[in-house]
Coordinates of C-alpha atoms in Angstrom, one line a residue:
Chain A
D277 CA -0.2 0.0 0.1
T278 CA 1.1 3.4 -1.3
A279 CA 0.6 6.0 2.3
V280 CA 2.3 7.8 5.0
S281 CA 2.6 5.5 7.9
Q282 CA 3.3 6.7 11.5
T283 CA 3.8 4.7 14.6
P284 CA 3.0 4.2 17.5
K285 CA -0.7 5.4 17.0
Y286 CA -0.9 6.1 21.0
L287 CA 1.4 6.9 23.4
V288 CA 1.0 7.3 27.0
T289 CA 3.8 8.3 29.0
Q290 CA 5.1 10.1 32.0
M291 CA 6.1 13.9 31.9
G292 CA 9.8 13.9 31.9
N293 CA 10.3 11.2 29.9
D294 CA 12.1 10.9 26.4
K295 CA 9.6 9.2 23.6
S296 CA 10.0 9.1 19.5
I297 CA 7.8 8.9 16.7
K298 CA 8.3 7.4 13.3
C299 CA 6.9 8.6 10.1
E300 CA 7.7 6.3 6.5
Q301 CA 6.5 7.3 3.2
N302 CA 6.6 5.4 0.2
L303 CA 5.1 8.3 -2.4
G304 CA 8.9 8.9 -3.6
H305 CA 8.3 12.7 -1.8
D306 CA 11.0 14.6 -1.3
T307 CA 9.3 17.2 1.3
M308 CA 8.3 15.6 4.8
Y309 CA 6.2 17.4 7.1
W310 CA 5.4 17.3 11.4
Y311 CA 1.8 18.8 12.2
K312 CA 0.3 18.7 15.5
Q313 CA -3.2 19.3 16.4
D314 CA -4.0 20.5 19.4
S315 CA -7.7 20.2 21.7
K316 CA -9.1 22.5 19.6
K317 CA -8.5 20.8 16.0
F318 CA -6.0 23.5 14.7
L319 CA -2.8 21.9 12.7
K320 CA 0.1 23.3 13.1
I321 CA 3.4 22.9 11.3
M322 CA 6.1 22.0 13.1
F323 CA 9.0 20.6 10.8
S324 CA 9.3 20.8 7.3
Y325 CA 12.3 18.6 5.5
N326 CA 13.5 18.5 2.3
N327 CA 15.6 15.6 0.9
K328 CA 16.7 15.2 4.5
E329 CA 17.4 19.1 4.7
L330 CA 15.5 21.5 7.5
I331 CA 13.9 23.9 5.4
I332 CA 10.9 24.7 8.1
N333 CA 11.2 25.2 11.9
E334 CA 8.1 27.1 13.7
T335 CA 8.6 28.3 17.3
V336 CA 9.3 24.8 18.6
P337 CA 10.7 24.1 21.7
N338 CA 14.2 22.8 21.4
R339 CA 13.0 19.5 23.1
F340 CA 11.5 18.6 20.0
S341 CA 14.2 17.1 17.6
P342 CA 13.7 15.8 14.3
K343 CA 15.4 13.0 12.3
S344 CA 16.2 12.4 8.9
P345 CA 17.7 9.6 7.8
D346 CA 17.1 9.3 4.3
K347 CA 14.0 11.1 2.3
A348 CA 11.5 8.9 2.9
H349 CA 12.1 8.6 6.9
L350 CA 11.1 11.7 9.7
N351 CA 11.1 10.8 12.8
L352 CA 10.1 13.1 15.7
H353 CA 12.3 13.3 19.3
I354 CA 11.1 14.6 22.1
N355 CA 12.7 14.7 25.4
S356 CA 11.8 16.2 28.9
L357 CA 7.7 15.5 28.0
E358 CA 5.2 18.1 29.4
L359 CA 2.1 17.8 29.9
G360 CA 0.9 20.7 27.4
D361 CA 2.6 17.9 24.8
S362 CA -0.3 16.2 24.8
A363 CA -1.6 16.1 21.4
V364 CA -2.1 14.6 17.8
Y365 CA 1.1 14.8 15.9
F366 CA 0.4 14.4 12.1
C367 CA 3.4 12.9 9.6
A368 CA 2.8 14.5 6.3
S369 CA 4.7 14.1 2.5
T370 CA 4.1 15.7 -0.9
D371 CA 5.9 15.9 -4.1
R372 CA 5.8 19.5 -4.6
V373 CA 4.8 23.0 -2.8
N374 CA 1.8 23.5 -4.2
S375 CA 0.4 19.7 -4.4
P376 CA -1.5 18.3 -2.0
L377 CA -0.4 16.7 1.5
H378 CA -0.4 13.5 2.5
F379 CA -1.2 12.6 5.9
G380 CA -0.4 9.9 8.1
N381 CA -3.1 8.6 10.3
G382 CA -1.6 10.3 13.3
T383 CA -0.1 9.9 16.8
R384 CA -2.6 10.5 19.8
L385 CA 0.4 11.6 22.9
T386 CA -1.2 11.2 26.1
V387 CA 1.9 13.2 28.8
T388 CA 0.6 12.5 32.1
Chain B
K273 CA -7.5 35.8 15.1
N274 CA -7.1 33.1 13.3
Q275 CA -6.5 33.7 9.6
V276 CA -8.5 31.3 7.9
E277 CA -12.3 31.2 9.8
Q278 CA -14.6 28.4 9.0
S279 CA -18.2 28.8 9.8
P280 CA -19.9 26.8 11.0
Q281 CA -18.4 24.8 13.7
S282 CA -20.8 22.2 13.5
L283 CA -23.3 21.2 11.5
I284 CA -25.9 18.3 11.6
I285 CA -28.2 17.0 8.4
L286 CA -29.9 14.5 7.1
E287 CA -28.8 11.8 4.8
G288 CA -29.7 12.8 0.9
K289 CA -29.6 16.8 1.9
N290 CA -27.0 19.1 0.5
C291 CA -25.3 21.2 2.5
T292 CA -22.6 24.5 2.5
L293 CA -19.6 25.1 4.5
Q294 CA -17.9 28.6 4.8
C295 CA -14.2 29.3 4.5
N296 CA -13.3 33.4 4.7
Y297 CA -9.3 34.2 5.4
T298 CA -7.5 37.2 5.4
V299 CA -4.1 35.3 4.4
S300 CA -2.4 37.8 1.9
P301 CA -1.0 37.2 -0.8
F302 CA -1.8 33.8 -1.1
S303 CA -0.8 30.7 -3.2
N304 CA -3.9 28.6 -3.2
L305 CA -6.6 27.4 -1.1
R306 CA -7.0 23.8 -0.7
W307 CA -10.3 21.7 1.2
Y308 CA -9.7 18.7 3.6
K309 CA -11.9 15.7 5.0
Q310 CA -10.3 14.5 8.2
D311 CA -12.4 11.3 9.7
T312 CA -12.5 11.2 13.4
G313 CA -9.3 9.0 14.1
R314 CA -7.4 9.6 10.6
G315 CA -5.3 12.1 8.9
P316 CA -6.9 14.7 6.7
V317 CA -7.3 13.6 3.2
S318 CA -7.4 16.7 0.3
L319 CA -10.4 17.1 -1.5
T320 CA -9.5 20.2 -4.1
I321 CA -6.4 22.7 -4.6
M322 CA -7.7 25.8 -6.0
T323 CA -5.5 28.8 -7.5
F324 CA -6.5 32.8 -7.3
S325 CA -7.4 32.1 -10.8
E326 CA -10.2 29.2 -10.3
N327 CA -13.6 29.8 -9.1
T328 CA -14.8 26.6 -8.8
K329 CA -13.5 22.9 -8.5
S330 CA -15.4 19.7 -8.2
N331 CA -14.2 15.7 -6.4
G332 CA -17.3 13.7 -7.1
R333 CA -20.1 15.2 -4.7
Y334 CA -17.9 18.1 -3.9
T335 CA -17.4 21.3 -5.2
A336 CA -15.3 24.2 -4.1
T337 CA -15.7 27.3 -4.5
L338 CA -13.6 30.5 -4.4
D339 CA -13.8 34.3 -4.6
A340 CA -10.2 35.9 -4.2
D341 CA -11.8 39.2 -4.0
T342 CA -14.0 38.7 -1.0
K343 CA -11.3 36.2 0.3
Q344 CA -14.3 33.5 1.1
S345 CA -14.8 30.2 -0.3
S346 CA -17.4 27.6 0.2
L347 CA -17.7 23.6 0.2
H348 CA -21.0 22.3 -1.5
I349 CA -21.8 18.7 -0.5
T350 CA -24.6 17.3 -2.6
A351 CA -26.6 14.7 -1.6
S352 CA -25.0 13.6 1.3
Q353 CA -23.9 10.3 2.7
L354 CA -23.2 8.5 6.2
S355 CA -19.7 8.5 4.9
D356 CA -19.5 12.6 4.7
S357 CA -19.8 12.7 8.3
A358 CA -16.3 14.1 9.3
S359 CA -14.2 17.6 9.9
Y360 CA -14.2 19.2 6.5
I361 CA -10.7 21.7 7.0
C362 CA -10.1 25.0 4.6
V363 CA -6.0 25.7 4.2
V364 CA -4.7 28.6 2.7
S365 CA -1.3 28.8 1.5
A366 CA 0.5 31.5 1.8
R367 CA 3.0 32.8 -1.1
E368 CA 5.0 35.3 1.0
Y369 CA 5.8 32.5 4.0
G370 CA 7.3 30.3 1.2
N371 CA 4.0 29.0 0.7
K372 CA 3.1 28.0 4.6
L373 CA -0.4 26.1 4.9
V374 CA -2.6 28.2 7.3
F375 CA -5.8 25.6 8.4
G376 CA -8.8 26.5 9.9
A377 CA -10.1 25.0 12.6
G378 CA -12.7 22.8 10.6
T379 CA -16.7 22.3 10.4
I380 CA -17.7 19.2 11.9
L381 CA -20.5 17.3 10.0
R382 CA -22.7 15.1 11.3
V383 CA -25.4 13.0 8.7
K384 CA -27.8 11.0 9.9
S385 CA -30.4 8.5 8.4

């Protein structure tokens, strides 16, 4: 199946822990993103990578570190998790700037 | 205030009926406007993308319109089905910010039988 897949789907952890979310796309796209969807349902961009190079880094705490080992993968590592990090995180990819984004099905992170 | 405002916040309609969702934006200059459908527990899926020179675009029973002068867009759903129950998100691409996407909060549509 061609798609954007992210794991895990659910992640429950305690404050202060470090966790990672993985994302892979087999669509051959050059650009990948991480978005955060908060409780009010707004999707906000966190990071964008083009061909393994960081091109967008919104005002995200440096506890969040994206890593792109190759252009098909963009993982998100979060250090020292806080309650406010609880949200749904979506990975997405696209082949051109004005083309549709293809989203994964999200990772629901709950920090207790 | 968000640069992309959607209305109504939520909507309930009977199966088979039509409905129209609204999107007003202040992003300027803009590159394109998109509508996405997001089912519960899933990622958003693209329905349409329109540039400023297009004023209507259809995708099956979904028809999007765009008035770039008044900065308004609408998404019309014809002959609704139960599977249309979802959140519909309007997204505007801001040309001056490297085509950064600005998302609306979405309209939650529920289709009842």
